[in-house]
Short mmCIF file of N, CA, C and O in Angstrom, two decimals:
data_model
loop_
_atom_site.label_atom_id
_atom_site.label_comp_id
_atom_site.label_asym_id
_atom_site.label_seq_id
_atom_site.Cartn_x
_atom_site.Cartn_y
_atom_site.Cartn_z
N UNK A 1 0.85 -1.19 0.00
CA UNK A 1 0.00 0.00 0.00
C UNK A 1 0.88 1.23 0.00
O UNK A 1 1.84 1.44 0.74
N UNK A 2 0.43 1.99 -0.91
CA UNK A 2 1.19 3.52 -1.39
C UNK A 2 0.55 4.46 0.04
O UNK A 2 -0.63 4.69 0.29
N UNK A 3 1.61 4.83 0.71
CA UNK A 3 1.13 6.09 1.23
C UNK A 3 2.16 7.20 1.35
O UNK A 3 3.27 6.83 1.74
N UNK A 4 1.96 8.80 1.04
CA UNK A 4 2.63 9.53 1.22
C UNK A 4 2.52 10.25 2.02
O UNK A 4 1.33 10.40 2.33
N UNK A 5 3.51 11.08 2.84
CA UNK A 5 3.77 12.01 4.24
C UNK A 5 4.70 12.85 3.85
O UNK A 5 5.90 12.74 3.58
N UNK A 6 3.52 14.15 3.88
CA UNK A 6 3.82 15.41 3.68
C UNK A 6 5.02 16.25 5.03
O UNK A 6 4.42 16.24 6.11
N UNK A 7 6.20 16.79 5.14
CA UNK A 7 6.39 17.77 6.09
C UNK A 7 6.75 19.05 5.73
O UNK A 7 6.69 19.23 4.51
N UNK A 8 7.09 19.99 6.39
CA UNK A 8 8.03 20.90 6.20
C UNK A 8 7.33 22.15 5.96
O UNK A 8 8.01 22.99 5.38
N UNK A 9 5.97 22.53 6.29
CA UNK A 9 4.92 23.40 5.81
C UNK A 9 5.02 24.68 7.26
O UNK A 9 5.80 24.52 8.20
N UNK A 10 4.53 25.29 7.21
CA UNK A 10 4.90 26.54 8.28
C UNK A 10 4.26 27.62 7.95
O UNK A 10 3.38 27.57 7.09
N UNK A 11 4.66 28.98 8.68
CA UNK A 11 4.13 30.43 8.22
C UNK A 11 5.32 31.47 8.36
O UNK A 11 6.14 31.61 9.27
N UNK A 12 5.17 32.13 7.18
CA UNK A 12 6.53 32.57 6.90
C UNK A 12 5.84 33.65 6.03
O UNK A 12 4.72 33.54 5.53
N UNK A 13 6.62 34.63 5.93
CA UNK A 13 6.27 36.35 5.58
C UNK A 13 6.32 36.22 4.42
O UNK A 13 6.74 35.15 3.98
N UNK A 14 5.85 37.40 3.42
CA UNK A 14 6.39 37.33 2.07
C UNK A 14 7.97 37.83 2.05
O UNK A 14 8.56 38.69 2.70
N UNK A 15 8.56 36.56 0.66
CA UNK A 15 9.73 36.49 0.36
C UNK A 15 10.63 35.78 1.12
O UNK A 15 11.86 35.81 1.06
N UNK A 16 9.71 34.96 2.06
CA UNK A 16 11.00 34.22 2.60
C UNK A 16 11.01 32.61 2.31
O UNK A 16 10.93 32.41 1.10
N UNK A 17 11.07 31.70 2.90
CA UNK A 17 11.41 30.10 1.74
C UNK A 17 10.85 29.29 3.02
O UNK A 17 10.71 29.75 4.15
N UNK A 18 10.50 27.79 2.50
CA UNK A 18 10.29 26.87 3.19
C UNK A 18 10.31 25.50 2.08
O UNK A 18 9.61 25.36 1.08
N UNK A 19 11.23 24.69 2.58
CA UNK A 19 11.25 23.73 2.36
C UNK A 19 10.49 22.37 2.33
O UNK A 19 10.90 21.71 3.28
N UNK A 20 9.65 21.76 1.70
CA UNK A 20 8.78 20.69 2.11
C UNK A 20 9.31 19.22 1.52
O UNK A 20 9.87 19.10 0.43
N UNK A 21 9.05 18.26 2.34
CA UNK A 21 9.51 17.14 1.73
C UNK A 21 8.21 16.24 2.33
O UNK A 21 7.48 16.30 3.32
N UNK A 22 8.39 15.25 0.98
CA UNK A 22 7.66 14.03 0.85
C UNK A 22 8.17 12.72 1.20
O UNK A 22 9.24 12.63 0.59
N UNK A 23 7.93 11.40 2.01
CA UNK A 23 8.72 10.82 2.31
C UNK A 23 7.21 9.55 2.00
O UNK A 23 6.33 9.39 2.84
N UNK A 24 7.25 8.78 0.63
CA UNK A 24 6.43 7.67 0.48
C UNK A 24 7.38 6.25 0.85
O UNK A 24 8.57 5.97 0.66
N UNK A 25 6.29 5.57 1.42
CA UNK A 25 6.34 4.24 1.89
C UNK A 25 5.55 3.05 0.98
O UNK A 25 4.43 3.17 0.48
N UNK A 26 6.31 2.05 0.91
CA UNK A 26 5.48 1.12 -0.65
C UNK A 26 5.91 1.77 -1.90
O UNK A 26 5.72 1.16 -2.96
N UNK A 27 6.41 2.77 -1.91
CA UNK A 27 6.39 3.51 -3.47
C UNK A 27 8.22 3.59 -3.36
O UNK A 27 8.90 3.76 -2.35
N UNK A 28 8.62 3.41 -4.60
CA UNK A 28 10.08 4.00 -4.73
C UNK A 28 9.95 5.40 -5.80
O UNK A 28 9.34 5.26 -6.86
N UNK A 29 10.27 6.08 -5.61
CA UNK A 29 10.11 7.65 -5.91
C UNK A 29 11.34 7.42 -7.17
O UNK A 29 11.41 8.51 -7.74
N UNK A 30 11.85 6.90 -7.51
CA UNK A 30 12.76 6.55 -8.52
C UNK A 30 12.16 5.71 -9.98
O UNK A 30 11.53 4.65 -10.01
N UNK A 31 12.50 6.39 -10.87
CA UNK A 31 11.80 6.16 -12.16
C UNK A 31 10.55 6.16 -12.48
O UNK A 31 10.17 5.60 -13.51
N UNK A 32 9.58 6.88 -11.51
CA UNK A 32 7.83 7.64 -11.62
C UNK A 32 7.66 8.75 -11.73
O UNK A 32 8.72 9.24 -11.34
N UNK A 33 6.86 9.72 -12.06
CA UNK A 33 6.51 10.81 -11.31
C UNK A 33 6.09 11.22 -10.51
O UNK A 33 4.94 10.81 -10.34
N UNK A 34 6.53 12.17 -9.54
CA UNK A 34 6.03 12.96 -8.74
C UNK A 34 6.08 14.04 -8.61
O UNK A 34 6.93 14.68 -9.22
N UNK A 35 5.07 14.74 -7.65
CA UNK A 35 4.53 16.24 -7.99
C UNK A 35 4.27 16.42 -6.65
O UNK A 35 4.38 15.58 -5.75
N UNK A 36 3.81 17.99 -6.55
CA UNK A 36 3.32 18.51 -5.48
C UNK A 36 2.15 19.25 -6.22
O UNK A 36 2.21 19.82 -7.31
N UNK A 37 1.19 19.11 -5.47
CA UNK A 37 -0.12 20.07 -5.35
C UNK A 37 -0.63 21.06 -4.25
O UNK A 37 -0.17 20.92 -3.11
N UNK A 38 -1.44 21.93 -4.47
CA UNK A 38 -2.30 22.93 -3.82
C UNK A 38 -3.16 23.05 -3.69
O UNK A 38 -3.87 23.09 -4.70
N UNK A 39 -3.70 23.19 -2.49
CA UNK A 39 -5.16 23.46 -2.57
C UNK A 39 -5.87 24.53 -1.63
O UNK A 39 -5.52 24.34 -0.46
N UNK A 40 -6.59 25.41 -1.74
CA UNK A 40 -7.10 26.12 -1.15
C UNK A 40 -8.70 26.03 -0.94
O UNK A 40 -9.53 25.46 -1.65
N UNK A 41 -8.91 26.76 0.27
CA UNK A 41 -10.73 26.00 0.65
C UNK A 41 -11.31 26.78 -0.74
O UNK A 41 -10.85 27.72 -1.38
N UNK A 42 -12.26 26.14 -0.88
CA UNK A 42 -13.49 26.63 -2.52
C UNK A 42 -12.85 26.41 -3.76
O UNK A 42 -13.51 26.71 -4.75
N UNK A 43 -11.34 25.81 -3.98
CA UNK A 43 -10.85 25.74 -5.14
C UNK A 43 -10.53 24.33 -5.46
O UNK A 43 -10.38 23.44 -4.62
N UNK A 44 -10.43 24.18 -6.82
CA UNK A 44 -9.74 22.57 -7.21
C UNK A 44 -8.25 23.01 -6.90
O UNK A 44 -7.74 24.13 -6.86
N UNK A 45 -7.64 21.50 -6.67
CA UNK A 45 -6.44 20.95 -6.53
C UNK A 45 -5.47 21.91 -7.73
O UNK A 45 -5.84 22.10 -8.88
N UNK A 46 -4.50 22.30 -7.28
CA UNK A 46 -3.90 22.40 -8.60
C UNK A 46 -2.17 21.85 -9.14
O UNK A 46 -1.64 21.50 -8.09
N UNK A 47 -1.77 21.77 -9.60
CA UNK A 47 -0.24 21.48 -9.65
C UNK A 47 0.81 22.37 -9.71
O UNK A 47 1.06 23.13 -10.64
N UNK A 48 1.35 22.26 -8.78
CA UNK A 48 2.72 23.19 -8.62
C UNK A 48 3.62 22.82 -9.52
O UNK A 48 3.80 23.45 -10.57
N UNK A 49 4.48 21.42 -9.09
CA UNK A 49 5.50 21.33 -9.81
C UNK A 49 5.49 19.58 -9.93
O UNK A 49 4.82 19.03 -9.05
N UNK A 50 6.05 18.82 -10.75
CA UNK A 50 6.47 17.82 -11.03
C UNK A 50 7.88 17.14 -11.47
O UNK A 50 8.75 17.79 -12.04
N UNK A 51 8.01 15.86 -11.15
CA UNK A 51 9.41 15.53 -11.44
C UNK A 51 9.09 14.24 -12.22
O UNK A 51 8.60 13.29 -11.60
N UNK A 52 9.32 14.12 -13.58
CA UNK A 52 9.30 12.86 -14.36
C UNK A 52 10.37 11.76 -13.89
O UNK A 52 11.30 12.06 -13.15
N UNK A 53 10.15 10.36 -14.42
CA UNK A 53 10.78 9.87 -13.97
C UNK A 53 12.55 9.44 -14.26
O UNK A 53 13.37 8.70 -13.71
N UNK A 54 12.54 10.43 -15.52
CA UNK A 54 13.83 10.75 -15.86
C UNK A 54 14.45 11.94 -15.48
O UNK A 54 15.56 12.29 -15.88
N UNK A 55 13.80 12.50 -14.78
CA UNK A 55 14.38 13.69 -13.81
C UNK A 55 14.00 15.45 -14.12
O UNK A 55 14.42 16.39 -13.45
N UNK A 56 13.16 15.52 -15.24
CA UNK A 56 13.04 16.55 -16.15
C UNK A 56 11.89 17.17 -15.31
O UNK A 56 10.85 16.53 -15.20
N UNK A 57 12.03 18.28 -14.76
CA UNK A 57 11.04 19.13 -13.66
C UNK A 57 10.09 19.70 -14.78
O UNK A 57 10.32 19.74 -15.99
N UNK A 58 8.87 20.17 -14.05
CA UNK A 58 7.77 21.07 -14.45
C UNK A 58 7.77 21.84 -13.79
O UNK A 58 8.43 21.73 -12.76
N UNK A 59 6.85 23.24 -14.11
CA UNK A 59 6.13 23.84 -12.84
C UNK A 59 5.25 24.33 -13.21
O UNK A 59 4.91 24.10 -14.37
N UNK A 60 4.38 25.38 -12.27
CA UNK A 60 3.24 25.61 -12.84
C UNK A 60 4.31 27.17 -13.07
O UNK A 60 5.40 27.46 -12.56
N UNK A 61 3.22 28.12 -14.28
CA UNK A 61 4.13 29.28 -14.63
C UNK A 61 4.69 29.75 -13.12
O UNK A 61 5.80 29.63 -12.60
N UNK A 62 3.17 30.44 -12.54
CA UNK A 62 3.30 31.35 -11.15
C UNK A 62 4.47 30.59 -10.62
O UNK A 62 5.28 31.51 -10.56
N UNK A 63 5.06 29.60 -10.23
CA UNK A 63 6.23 29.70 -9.50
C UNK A 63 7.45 29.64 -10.36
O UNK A 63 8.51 30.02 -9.87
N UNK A 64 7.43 29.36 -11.12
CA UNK A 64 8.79 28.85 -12.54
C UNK A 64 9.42 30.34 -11.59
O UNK A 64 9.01 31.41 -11.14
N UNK A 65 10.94 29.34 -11.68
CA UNK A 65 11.74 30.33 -11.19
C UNK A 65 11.85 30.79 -9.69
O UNK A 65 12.81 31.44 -9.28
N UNK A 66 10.65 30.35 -8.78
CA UNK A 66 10.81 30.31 -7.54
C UNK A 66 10.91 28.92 -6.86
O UNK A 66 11.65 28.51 -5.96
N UNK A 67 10.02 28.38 -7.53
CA UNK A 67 10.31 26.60 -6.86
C UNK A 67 11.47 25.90 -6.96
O UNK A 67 12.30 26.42 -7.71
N UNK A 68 11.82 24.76 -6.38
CA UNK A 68 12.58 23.98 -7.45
C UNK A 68 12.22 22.40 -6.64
O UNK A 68 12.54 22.12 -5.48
N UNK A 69 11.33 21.35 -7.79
CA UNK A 69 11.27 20.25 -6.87
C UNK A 69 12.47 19.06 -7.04
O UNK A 69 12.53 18.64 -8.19
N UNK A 70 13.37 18.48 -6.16
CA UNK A 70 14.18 17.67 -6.40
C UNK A 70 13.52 16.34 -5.46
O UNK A 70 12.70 16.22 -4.55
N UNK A 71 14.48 15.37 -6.34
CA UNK A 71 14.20 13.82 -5.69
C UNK A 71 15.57 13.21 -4.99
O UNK A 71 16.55 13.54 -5.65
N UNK A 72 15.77 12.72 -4.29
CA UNK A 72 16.48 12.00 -3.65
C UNK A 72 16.13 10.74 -3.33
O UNK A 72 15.24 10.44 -2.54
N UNK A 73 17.12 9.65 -4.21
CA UNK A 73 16.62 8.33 -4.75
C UNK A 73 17.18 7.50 -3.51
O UNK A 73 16.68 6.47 -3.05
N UNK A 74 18.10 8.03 -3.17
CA UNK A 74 18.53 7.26 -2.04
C UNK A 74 17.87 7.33 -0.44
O UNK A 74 18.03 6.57 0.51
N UNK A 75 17.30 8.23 -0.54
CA UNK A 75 16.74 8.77 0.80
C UNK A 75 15.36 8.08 0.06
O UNK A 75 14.71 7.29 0.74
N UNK A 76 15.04 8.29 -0.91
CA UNK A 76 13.65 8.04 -1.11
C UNK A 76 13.02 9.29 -1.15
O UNK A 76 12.00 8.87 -1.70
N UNK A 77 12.83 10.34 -1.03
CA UNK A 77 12.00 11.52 -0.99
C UNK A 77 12.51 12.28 -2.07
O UNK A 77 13.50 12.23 -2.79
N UNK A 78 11.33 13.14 -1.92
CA UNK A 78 10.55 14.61 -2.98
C UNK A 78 10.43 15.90 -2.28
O UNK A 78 9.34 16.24 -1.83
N UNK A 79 11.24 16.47 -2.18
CA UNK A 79 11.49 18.11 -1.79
C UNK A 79 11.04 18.66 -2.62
O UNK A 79 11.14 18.34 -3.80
N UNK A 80 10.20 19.99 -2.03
CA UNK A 80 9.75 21.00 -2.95
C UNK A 80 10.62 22.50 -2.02
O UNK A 80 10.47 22.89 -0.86
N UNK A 81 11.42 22.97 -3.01
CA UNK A 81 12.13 24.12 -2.18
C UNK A 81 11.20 25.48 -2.42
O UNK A 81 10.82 25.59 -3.59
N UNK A 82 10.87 26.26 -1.76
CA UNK A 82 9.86 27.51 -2.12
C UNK A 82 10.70 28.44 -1.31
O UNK A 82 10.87 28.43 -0.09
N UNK A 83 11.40 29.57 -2.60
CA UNK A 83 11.77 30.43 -1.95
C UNK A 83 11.01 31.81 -3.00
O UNK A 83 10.42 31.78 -4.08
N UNK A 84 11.36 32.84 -2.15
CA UNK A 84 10.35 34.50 -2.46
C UNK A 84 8.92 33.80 -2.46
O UNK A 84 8.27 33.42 -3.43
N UNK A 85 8.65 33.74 -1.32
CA UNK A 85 6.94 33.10 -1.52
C UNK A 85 6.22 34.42 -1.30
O UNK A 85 6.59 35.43 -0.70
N UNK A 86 5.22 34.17 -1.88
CA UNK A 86 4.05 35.17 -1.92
C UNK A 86 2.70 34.96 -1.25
O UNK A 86 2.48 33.88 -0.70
N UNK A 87 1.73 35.99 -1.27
CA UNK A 87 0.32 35.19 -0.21
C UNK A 87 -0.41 34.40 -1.11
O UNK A 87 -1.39 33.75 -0.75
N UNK A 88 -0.02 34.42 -2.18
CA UNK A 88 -1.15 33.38 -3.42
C UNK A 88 -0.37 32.22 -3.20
O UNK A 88 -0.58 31.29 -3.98
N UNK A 89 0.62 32.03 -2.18
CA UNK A 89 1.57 31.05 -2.54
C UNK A 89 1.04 29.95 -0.95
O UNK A 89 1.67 28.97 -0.55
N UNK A 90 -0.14 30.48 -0.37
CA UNK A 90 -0.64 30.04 0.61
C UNK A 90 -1.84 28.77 -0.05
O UNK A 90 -2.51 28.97 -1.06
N UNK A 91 -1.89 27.83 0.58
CA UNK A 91 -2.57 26.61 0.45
C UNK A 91 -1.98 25.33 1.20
O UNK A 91 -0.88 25.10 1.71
N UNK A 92 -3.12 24.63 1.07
CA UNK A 92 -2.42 22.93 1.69
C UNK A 92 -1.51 22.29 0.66
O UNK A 92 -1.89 22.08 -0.50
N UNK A 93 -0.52 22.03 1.02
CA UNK A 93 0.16 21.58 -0.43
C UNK A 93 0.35 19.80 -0.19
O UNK A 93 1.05 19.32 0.70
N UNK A 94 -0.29 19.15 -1.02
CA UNK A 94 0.30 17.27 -1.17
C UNK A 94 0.89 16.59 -1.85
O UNK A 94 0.49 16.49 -3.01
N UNK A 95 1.64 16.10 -1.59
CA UNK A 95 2.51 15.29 -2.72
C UNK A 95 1.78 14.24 -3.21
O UNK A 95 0.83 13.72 -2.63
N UNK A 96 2.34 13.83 -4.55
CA UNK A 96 1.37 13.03 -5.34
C UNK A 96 2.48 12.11 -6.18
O UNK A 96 3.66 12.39 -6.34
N UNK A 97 1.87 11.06 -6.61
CA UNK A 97 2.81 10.25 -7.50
C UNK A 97 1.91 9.94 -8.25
O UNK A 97 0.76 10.32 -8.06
N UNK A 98 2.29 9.18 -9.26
CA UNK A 98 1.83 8.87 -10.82
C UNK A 98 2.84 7.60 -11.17
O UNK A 98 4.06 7.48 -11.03
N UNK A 99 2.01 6.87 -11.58
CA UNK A 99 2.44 4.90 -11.82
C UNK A 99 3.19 5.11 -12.66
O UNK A 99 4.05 4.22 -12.63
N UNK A 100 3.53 6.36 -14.05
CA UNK A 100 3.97 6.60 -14.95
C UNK A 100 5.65 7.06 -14.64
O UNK A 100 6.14 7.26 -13.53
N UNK A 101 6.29 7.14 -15.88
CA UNK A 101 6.97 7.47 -15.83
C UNK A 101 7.23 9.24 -16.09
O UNK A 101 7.89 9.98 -15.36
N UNK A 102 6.49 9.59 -17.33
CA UNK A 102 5.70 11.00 -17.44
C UNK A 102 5.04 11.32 -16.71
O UNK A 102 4.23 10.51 -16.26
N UNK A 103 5.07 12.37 -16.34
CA UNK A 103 4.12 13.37 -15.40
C UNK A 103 2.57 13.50 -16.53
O UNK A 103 2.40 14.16 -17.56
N UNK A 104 1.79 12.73 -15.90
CA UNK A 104 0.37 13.28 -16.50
C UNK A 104 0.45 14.81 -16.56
O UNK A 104 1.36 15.49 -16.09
N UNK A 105 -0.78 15.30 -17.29
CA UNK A 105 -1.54 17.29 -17.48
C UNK A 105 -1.87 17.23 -15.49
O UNK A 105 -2.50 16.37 -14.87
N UNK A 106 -1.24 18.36 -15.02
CA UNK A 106 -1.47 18.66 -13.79
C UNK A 106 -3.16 18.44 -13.37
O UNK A 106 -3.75 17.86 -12.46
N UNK A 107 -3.41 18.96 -14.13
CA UNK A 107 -5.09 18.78 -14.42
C UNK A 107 -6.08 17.52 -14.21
O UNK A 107 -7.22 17.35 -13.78
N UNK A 108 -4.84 16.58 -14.82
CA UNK A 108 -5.51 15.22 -14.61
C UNK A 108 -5.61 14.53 -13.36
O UNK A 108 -5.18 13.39 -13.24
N UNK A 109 -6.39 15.43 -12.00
CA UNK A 109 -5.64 15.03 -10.96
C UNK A 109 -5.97 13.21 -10.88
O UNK A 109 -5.06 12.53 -10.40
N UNK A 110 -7.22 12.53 -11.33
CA UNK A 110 -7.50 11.43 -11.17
C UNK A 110 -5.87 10.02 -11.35
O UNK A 110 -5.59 9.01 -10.70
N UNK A 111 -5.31 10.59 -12.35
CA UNK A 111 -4.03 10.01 -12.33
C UNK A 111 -3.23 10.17 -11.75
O UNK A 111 -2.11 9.88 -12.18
N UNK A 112 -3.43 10.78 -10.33
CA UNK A 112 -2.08 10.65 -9.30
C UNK A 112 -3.00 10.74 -8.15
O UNK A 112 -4.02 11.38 -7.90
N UNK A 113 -2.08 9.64 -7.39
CA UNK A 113 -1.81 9.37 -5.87
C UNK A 113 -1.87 10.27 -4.99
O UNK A 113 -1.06 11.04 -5.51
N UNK A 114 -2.31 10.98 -3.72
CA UNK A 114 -2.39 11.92 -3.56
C UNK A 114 -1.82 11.22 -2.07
O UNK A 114 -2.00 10.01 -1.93
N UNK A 115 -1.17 11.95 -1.01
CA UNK A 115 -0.79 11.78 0.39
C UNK A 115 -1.91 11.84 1.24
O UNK A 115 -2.68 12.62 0.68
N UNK A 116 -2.46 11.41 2.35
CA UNK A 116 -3.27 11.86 3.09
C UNK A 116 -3.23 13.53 3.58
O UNK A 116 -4.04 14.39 3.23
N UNK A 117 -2.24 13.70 4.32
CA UNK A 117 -2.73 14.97 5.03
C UNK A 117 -2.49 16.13 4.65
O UNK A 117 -3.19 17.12 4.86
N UNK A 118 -1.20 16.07 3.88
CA UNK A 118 -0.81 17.51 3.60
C UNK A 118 0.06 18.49 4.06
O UNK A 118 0.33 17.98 5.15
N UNK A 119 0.72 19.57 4.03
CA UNK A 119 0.92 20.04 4.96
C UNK A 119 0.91 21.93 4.66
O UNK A 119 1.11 22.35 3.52
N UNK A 120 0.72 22.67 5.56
CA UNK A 120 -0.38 23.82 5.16
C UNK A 120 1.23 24.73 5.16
O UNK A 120 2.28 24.34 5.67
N UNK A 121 0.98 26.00 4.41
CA UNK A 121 1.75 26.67 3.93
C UNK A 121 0.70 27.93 4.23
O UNK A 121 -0.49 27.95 3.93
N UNK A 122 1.38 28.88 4.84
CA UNK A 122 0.90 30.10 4.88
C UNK A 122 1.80 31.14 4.94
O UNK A 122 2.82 31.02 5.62
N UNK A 123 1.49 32.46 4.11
CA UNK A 123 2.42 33.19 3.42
C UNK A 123 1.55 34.71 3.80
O UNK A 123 0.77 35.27 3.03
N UNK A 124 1.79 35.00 4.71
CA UNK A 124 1.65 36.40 5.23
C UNK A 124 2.38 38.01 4.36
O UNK A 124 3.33 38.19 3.61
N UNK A 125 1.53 38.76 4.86
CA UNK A 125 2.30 40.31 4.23
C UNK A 125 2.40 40.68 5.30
O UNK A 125 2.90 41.78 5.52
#
């Protein structure tokens, strides 16, 4: 059984960084994709960033250039680094995997795995 565990979420001002990592159990995070998502109350899920399983990152525009998600094959985990965060940059964020080796359309959330809990990100002025 796939389960993922979100940490590293906090409250932090605008422009300053927080680090989050994903740490799945049952799953090897090596040669799949994985991603991080967002979500805010009244909105769909959306996709931040992704890591194919050949290593080739995505993101969504709004962060390109502020994110950066890396994998660590040996540890097993999915870091999402967020630095200059902003208050749009506030939501529950979950890590997600995908059976694939390509990162599905962020969109498609039905094709990825999602973590239980999450972990909340809040980005003050």
């Amino acid at each position: 059984q796939v389960q993922l565990v979100e940490s590293g979420g906090g409250s932090v001002q605008v422009g300053g960084s927080l680090r989050l990592s994903c740490s799945p159990s049952g799953l090897a995070v090596s040669g799949v994709c994985m991603a991080w998502f967002r979500q805010v109350p009244g909105q769909e899920r959306e996709g931040v960033a992704g890591i194919s399983g050949d290593g080739t990152p995505t993101y969504k525009t709004s962060v390109n250039g502020r994110f950066t998600i890396s994998r660590d094959n040996h540890k097993n985990t999915v870091d999402l680094q967020m630095n200059s965060l902003k208050p749009e940059d506030t939501g529950m964020y979950y890590c997600a995997a995908a059976m694939t080796r390509g990162c599905p359309p962020p969109q498609a959330t039905s094709q990825y795995r999602f973590g239980g809990q999450g972990t909340q990100v809040t980005v003050s002025s």
